[in-house]
Coordinates of C-alpha atoms and ligand atoms in Angstrom, one line a residue:
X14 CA 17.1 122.4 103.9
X15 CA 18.4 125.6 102.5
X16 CA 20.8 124.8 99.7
X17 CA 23.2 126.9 97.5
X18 CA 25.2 125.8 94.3
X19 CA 27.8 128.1 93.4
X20 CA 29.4 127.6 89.9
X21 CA 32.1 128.3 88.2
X22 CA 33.5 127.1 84.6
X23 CA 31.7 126.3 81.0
X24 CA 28.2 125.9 80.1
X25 CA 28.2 121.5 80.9
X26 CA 28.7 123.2 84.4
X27 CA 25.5 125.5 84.0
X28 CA 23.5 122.8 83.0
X29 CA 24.7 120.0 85.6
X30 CA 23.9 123.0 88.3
X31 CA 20.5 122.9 87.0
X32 CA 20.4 119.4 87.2
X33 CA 21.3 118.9 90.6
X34 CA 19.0 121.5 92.0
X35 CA 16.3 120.0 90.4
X36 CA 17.1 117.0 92.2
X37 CA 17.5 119.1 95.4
X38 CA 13.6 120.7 95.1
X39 CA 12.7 117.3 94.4
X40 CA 14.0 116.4 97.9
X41 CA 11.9 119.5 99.4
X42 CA 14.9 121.9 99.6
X43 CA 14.8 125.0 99.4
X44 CA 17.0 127.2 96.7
X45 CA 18.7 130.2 98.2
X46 CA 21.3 132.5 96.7
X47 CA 23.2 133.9 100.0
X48 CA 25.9 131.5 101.9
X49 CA 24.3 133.6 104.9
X50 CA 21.4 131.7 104.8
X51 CA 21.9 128.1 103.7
X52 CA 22.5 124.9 105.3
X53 CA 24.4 123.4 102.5
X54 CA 27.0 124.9 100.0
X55 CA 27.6 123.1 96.8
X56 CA 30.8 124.1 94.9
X57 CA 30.3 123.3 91.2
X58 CA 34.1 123.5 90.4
X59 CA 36.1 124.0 87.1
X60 CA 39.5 122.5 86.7
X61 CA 40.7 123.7 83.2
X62 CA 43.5 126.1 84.3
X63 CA 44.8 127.4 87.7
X64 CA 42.6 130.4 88.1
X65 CA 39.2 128.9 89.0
X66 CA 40.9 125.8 91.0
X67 CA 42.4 129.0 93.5
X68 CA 39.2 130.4 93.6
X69 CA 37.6 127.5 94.6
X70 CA 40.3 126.9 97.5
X71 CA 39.9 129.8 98.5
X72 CA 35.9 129.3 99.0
X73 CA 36.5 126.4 100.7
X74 CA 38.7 128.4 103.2
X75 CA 35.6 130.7 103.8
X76 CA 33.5 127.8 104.1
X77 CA 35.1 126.3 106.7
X78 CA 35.7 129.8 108.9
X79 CA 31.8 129.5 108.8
X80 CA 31.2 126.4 109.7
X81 CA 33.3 126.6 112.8
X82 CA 30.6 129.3 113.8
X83 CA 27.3 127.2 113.0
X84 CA 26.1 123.6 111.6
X85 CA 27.0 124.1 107.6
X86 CA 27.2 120.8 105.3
X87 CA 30.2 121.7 102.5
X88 CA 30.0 120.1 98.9
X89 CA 32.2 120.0 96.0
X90 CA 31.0 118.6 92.5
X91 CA 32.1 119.4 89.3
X92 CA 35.8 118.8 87.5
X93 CA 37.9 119.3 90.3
X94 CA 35.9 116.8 92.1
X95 CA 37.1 114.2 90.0
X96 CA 40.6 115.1 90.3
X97 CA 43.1 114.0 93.1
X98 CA 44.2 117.8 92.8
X99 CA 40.0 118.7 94.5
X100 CA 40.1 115.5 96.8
X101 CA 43.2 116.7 98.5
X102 CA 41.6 119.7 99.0
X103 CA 38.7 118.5 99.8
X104 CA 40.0 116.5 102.5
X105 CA 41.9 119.5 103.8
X106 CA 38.7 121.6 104.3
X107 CA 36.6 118.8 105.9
X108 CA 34.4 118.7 102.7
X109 CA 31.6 116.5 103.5
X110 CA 29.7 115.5 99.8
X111 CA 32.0 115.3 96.8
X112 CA 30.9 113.6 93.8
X113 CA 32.0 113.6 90.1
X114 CA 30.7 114.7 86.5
X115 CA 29.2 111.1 86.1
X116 CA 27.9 110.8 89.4
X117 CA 25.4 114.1 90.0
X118 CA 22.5 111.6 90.6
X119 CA 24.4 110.1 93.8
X120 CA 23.3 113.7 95.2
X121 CA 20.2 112.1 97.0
X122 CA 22.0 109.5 98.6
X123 CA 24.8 111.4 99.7
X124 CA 22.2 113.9 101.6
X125 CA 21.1 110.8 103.3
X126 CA 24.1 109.3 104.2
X127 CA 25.6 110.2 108.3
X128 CA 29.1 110.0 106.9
X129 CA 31.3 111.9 104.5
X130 CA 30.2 110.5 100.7
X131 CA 32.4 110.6 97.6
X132 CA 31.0 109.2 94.6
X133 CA 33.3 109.4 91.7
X134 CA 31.5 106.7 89.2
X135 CA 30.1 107.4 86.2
X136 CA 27.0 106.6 85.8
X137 CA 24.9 105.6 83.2
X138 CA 21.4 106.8 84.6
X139 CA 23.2 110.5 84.0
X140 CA 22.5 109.9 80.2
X141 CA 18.8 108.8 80.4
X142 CA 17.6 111.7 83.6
X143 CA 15.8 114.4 81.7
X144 CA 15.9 117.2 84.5
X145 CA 12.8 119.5 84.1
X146 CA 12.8 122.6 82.3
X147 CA 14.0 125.9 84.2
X148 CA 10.7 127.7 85.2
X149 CA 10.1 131.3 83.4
X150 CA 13.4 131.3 81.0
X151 CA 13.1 131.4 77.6
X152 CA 17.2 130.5 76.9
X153 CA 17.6 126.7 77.8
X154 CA 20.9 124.6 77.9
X155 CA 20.3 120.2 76.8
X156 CA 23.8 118.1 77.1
X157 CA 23.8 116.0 73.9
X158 CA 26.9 114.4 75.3
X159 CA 29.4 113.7 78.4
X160 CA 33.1 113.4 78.1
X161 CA 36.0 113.5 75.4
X162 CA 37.6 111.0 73.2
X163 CA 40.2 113.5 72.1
X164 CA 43.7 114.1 74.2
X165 CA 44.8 117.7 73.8
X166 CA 48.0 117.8 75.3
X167 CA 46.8 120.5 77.5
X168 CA 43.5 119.7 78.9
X169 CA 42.3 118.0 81.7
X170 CA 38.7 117.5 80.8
X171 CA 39.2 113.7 79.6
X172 CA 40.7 113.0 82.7
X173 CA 37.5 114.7 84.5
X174 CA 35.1 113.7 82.5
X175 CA 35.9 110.6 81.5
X176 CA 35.7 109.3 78.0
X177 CA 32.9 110.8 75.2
X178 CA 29.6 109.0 75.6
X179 CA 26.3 110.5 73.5
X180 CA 23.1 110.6 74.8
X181 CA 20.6 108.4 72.8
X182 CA 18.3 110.6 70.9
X183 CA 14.9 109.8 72.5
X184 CA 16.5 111.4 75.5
X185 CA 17.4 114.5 73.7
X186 CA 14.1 114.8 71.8
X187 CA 12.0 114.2 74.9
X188 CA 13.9 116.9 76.9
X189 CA 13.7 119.4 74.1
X190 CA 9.8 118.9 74.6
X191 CA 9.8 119.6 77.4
X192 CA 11.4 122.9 76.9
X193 CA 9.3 123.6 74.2
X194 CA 6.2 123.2 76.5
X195 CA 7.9 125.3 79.3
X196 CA 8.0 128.3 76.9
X197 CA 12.1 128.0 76.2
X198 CA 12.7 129.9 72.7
X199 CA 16.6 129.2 72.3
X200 CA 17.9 125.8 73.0
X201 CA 22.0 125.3 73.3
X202 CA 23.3 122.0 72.5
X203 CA 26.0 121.0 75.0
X204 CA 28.8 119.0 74.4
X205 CA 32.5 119.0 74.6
X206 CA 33.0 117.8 71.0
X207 CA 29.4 118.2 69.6
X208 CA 30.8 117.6 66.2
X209 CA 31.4 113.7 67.3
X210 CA 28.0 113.0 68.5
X211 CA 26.8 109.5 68.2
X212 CA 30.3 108.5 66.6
X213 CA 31.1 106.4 70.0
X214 CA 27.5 105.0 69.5
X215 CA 28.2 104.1 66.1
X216 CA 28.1 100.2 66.1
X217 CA 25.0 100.2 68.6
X218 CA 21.8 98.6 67.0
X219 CA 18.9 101.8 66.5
X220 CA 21.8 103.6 65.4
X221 CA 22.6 107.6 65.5
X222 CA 22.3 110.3 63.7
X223 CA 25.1 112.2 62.5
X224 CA 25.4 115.7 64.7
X225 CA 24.5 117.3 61.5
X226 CA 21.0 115.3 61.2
X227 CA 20.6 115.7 65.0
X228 CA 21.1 119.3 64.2
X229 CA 18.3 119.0 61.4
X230 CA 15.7 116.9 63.8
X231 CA 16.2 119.9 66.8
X232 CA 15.5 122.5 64.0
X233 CA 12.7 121.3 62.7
X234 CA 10.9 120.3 66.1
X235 CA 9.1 124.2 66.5
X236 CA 12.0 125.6 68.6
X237 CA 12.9 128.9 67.4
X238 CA 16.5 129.2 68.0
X239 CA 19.1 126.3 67.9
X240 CA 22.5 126.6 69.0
X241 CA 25.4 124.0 69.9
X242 CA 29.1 124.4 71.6
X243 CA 31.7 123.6 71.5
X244 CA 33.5 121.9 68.2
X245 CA 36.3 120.5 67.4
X246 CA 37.9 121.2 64.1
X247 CA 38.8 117.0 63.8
X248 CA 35.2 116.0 63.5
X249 CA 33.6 119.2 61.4
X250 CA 32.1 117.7 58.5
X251 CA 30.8 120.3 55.7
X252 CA 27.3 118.8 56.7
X253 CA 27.1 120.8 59.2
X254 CA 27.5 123.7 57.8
X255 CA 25.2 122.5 55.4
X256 CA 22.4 121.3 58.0
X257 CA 22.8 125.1 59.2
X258 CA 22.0 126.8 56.0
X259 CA 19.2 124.4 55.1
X260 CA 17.4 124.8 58.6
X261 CA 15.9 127.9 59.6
X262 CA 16.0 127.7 63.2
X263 CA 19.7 127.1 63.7
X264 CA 21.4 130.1 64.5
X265 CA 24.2 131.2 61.8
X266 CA 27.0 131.3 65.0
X267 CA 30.0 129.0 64.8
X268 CA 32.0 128.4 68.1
X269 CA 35.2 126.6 66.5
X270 CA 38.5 126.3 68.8
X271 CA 41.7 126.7 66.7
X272 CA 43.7 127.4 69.9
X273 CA 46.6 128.2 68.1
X274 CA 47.1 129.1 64.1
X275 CA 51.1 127.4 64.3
X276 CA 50.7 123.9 62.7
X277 CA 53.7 123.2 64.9
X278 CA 52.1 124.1 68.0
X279 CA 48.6 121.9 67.2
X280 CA 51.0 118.9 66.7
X281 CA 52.6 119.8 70.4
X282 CA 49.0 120.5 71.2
X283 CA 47.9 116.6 69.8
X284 CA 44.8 118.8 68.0
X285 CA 44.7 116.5 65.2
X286 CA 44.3 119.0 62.1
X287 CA 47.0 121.7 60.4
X288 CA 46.2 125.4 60.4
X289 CA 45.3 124.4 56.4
X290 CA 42.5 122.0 57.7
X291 CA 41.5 124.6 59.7
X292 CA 41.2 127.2 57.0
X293 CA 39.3 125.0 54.8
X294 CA 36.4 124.1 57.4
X295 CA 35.7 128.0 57.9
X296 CA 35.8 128.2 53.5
X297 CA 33.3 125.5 54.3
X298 CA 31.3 127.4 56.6
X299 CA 31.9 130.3 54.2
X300 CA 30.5 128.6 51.2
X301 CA 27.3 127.5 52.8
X302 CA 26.7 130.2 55.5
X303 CA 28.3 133.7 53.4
X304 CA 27.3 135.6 57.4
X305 CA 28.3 133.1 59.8
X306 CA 29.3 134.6 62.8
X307 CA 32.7 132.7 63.8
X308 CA 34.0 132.9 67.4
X309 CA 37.2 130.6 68.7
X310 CA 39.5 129.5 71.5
X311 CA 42.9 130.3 71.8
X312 CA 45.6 129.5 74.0
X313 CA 48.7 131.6 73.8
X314 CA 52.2 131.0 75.2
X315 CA 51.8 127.0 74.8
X316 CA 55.3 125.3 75.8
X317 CA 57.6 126.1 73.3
X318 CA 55.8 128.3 71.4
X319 CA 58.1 130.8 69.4
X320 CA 57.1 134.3 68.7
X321 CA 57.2 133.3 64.9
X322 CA 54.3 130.6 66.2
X323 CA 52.7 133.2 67.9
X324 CA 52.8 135.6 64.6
X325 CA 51.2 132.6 62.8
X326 CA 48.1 132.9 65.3
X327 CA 47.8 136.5 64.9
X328 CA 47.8 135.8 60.8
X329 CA 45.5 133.4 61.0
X330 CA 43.4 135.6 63.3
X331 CA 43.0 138.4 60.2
X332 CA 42.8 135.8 57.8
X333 CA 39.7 134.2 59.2
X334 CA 38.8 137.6 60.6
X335 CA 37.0 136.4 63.8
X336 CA 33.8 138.0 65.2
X337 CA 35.0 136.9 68.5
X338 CA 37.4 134.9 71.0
X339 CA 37.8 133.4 74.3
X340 CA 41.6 134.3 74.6
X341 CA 44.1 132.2 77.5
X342 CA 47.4 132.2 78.7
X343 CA 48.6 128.7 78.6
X344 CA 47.8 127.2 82.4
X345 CA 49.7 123.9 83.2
X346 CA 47.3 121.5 84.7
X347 CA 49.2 118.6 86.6
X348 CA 48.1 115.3 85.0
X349 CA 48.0 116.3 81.0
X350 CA 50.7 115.5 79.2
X351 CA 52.2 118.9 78.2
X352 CA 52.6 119.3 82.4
X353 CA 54.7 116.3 82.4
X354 CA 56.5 116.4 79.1
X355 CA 57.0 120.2 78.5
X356 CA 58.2 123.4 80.2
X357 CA 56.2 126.3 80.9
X358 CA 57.1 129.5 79.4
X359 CA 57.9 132.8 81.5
X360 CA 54.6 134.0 83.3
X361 CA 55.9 137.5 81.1
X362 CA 55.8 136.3 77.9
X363 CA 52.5 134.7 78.1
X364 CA 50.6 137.4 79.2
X365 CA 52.9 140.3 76.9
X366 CA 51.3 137.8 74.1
X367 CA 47.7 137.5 75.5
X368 CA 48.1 141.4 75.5
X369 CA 48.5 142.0 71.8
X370 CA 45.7 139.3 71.1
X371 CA 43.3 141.0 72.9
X372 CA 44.3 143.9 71.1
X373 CA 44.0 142.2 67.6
X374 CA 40.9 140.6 68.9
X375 CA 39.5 143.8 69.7
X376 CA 40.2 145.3 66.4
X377 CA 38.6 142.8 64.5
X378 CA 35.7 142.6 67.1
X379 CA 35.1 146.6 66.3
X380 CA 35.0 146.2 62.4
X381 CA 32.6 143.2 62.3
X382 CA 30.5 144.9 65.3
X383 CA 30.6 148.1 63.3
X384 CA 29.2 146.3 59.8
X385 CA 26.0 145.3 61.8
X386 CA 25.5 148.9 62.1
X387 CA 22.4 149.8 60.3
X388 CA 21.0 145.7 60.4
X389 CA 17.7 144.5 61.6
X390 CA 19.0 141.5 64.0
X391 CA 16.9 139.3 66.3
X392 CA 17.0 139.5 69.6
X393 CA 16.2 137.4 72.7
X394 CA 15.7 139.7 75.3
X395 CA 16.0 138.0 78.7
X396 CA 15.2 140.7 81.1
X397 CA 16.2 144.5 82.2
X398 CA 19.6 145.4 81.6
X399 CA 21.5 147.9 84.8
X400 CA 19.6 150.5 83.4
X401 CA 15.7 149.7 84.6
X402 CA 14.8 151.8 81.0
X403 CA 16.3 148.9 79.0
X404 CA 17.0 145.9 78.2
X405 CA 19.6 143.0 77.5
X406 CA 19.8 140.3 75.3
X407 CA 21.9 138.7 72.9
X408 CA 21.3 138.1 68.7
X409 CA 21.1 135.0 66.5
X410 CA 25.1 135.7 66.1
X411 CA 25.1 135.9 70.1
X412 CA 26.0 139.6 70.4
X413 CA 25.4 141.4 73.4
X414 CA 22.8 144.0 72.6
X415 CA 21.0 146.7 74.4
X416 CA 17.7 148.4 73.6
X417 CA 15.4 150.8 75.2
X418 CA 11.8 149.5 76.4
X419 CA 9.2 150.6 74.0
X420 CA 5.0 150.8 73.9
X421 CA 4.5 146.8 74.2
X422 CA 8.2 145.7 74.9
X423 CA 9.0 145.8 78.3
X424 CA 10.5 142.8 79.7
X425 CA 11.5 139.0 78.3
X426 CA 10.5 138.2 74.9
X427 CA 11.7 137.8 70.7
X428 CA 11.8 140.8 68.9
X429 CA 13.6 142.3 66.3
X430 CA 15.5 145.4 66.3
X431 CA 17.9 147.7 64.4
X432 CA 21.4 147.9 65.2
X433 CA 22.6 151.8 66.0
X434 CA 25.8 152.1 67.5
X435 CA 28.4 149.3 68.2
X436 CA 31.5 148.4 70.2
X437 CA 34.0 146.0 70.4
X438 CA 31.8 144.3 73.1
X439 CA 27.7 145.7 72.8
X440 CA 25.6 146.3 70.2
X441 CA 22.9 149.5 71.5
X442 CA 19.9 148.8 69.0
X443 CA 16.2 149.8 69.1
X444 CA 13.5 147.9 68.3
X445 CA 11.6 147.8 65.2
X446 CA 8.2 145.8 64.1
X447 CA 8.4 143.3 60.8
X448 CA 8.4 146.9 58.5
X449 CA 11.8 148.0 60.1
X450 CA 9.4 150.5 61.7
X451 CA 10.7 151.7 65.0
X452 CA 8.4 151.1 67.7
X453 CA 7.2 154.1 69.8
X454 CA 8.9 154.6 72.6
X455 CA 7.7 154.7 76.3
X456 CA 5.6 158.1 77.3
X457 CA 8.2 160.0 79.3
X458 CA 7.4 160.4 83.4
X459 CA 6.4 164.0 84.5
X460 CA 9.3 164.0 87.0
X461 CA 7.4 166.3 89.0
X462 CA 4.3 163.4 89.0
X463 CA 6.1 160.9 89.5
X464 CA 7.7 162.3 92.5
X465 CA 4.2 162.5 94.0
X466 CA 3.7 159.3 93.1
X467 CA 7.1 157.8 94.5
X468 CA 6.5 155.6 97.9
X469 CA 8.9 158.3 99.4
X470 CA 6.8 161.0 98.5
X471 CA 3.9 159.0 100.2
X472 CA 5.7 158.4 103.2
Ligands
LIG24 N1 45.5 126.4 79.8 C1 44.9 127.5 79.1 N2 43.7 127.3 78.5 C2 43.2 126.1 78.4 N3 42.0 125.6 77.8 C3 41.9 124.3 78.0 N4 43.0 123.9 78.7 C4 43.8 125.0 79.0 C5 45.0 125.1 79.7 N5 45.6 124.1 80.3 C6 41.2 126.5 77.0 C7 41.0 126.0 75.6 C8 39.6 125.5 75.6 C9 38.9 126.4 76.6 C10 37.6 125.9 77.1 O1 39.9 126.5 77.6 O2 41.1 127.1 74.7 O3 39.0 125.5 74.3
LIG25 FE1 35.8 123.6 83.4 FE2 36.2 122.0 81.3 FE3 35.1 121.0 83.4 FE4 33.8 122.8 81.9 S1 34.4 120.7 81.3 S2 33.9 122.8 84.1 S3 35.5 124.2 81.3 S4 37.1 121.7 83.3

């Protein structure tokens, strides 16, 4: 079998991708990356606004023209999966293997099965599997948790993905071993609500660590890099931020969603904290980390949101002074409450205020890009960037960064390097040794030699 997973959404996606194809080698498929040439297309599908739930139908609408040309098996897994919302569709477009966030290990015997299989249980095998480590990659994903006991007003995911259950920490330590053996240098922990790990545990006898001593255990296991997303602000304890600055390996970047800087709006928005609260867990941060790099989530245009709201989320923007932000229009999603209680704002408004976020965002994205100028930074280089003479990675702060190849650094690898030129969006850096030395550079081609040299020239 020839089998392709195309995904789409958040980084729990990524990693459930991996998963399953994991599965599917185990079963003797083969991976392949064209719809051209596989047998069997799985859909990993995102259901968190309207935009990827179109694009998805709009696959499946491809799909389908294909398979009435030749055999083709059609899966959908993912969000939308577990939603009647995918199901309708999925009956629609003949879809032959759906199954749902808790049930990615039904994969095997859905392959097996003659008839179209659904499997929307969740399972508790899911939380025990320890998929193996990607081969070659030194940047590795490890879910810590499933689900979400919170219920933004907004968000569909606790309706997809079912309530918050934390993975016992054996599991977690015995997959990051196996990372570490495969090579991986930067391990992300995955969770909706990492902050709340082990807190739906809580009563169970072995107990579970706080996130914050989890944090500490990961850190101190030889991995060199630690990150986690995503928080939320509820369950941020200052031990955290404390666990950060007193462990090494975990990178000084803080993913905290305010989604909207209006206290009014977060109580629509059922977020549990004021735009105070807010404020003091990034004084926390502050206090114990002086050059965290903070990134957040906001929505704009929520239902009723006022343009005096909307002048509080730009406020608290410069008051925080973000590094970074994922930035939405507000997308009703049938099934949350804010679809069935509130109306949706003018399509215009929303995006004239998503407009002059961006702009802030970019603003403030330029000035804190522009004070790394000068910096050594570390950088995890995962492989050539467009240009073959360079390439791409990201820092401990999870900048995008560029460098040219030098003498001794020309493909994946750790190294650090000095930060020249910045934009709102890249950092172009070169590399440097532990002295802040630059390293040399590649010896220049002779064009003229290397023209002789070309395959063309052979020809
Ligand atoms: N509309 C727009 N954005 C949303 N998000 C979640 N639900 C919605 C929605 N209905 C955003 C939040 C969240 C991020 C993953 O997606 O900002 O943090
Ligand atoms: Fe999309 Fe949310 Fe599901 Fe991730 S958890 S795939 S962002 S709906």
């Amino acid at each position: 079998m020839k089998a392709m997973i195309v995904t789409y959404g958040c980084q729990m996606n990524e990693y459930d991708t991996h998963l399953v194809q994991s599965q599917l080698v185990s079963f003797g498929a083969d991976i392949v990356d064209s719809v051209d040439v596989a047998d069997f297309v799985l859909l990993n599908t995102c259901a968190i606004r309207g935009k990827p739930v179109e694009k998805v139908r709009s696959l499946l609408g491809d799909l389908r023209k294909i398979r009435a040309r030749r055999p083709l098996v059609i899966g959908m897994m993912g969000c939308l999966a577990q939603l009647e919302e995918g199901q309708q569709m999925a009956r629609k477009f003949g879809v032959d293997i759906l199954l749902g966030p808790g049930s990615l290990l039904d994969i095997g015997k859905a392959l097996e099965s003659n008839e179209r299989f659904w499997g929307l249980a969740f399972r508790d095998e899911l939380h025990d599997h320890v998929p193996p480590a990607p081969a070659g990659q030194l940047q590795a994903h490890l879910t810590i948790m499933r689900g979400c006991d919170h219920h933004c007003t907004y968000c569909i995911v606790p309706t997809t993905r079912g309530p918050q259950v934390s993975r016992h920490p054996d599991d977690i330590l015995r997959e990051l071993d196996s990372l570490l053996v495969a090579g991986v240098q930067e391990v992300t922990l995955l969770g909706q609500n990492v902050n709340a790990y082990g807190v739906d545990q809580g009563a169970r006898v072995g107990g579970y660590p706080s996130f914050a001593n989890l944090l500490r255990l990961v850190g101190r296991s030889g991995v060199r890099r630690v990150k986690f997303t995503t928080s939320h602000p509820m369950n941020f304890t200052e031990d955290v931020a404390a666990a950060m600055a007193d462990t090494p390996a975990i990178c000084e970047y803080v993913h905290l969603p305010v989604q909207s800087g209006s206290s009014r709006v977060l109580r629509r928005m059922a977020r549990e904290y004021t735009r105070e609260d807010y404020l003091r867990h990034v004084a926390d941060i502050r206090k114990h980390l002086p050059h965290a790099v903070l990134a957040t989530d906001i929505i704009v245009g929520f239902p009723g949101e006022t343009e005096e709201d909307f002048q509080d989320t730009l406020s608290l923007y410069d008051e925080v002074g973000f590094d970074s932000a994922y930035m939405f229009a507000y997308s009703p999603r049938p099934g949350t409450p804010s679809y069935k209680h509130f109306d949706d704002l003018p399509r215009e408004v929303k995006t004239e205020r998503l407009e002059r976020l961006i702009a802030r965002q970019k603003e403030w994205s330029a000035r804190k890009n522009a004070a790394k100028v000068g910096t050594i930074q570390e950088l995890l280089l995962r492989g050539e960037a467009h240009d073959s003479g360079f390439l791409e990675g990201h820092t401990r702060g999870n900048h995008p960064t560029v460098v040219p190849k030098a003498v001794g650094v020309t493909g994946p690898g750790v190294h650090l390097a000095r930060i020249e030129h910045a934009t709102p969006h890249m950092m172009y850096a070169t590399l440097v040794d532990s002295a802040g030395n630059a390293l040399p550079e590649l010896p220049k081609l002779n064009p003229e030699a290397a023209a002789l040299t070309s395959p063309l020239a052979m020809a």
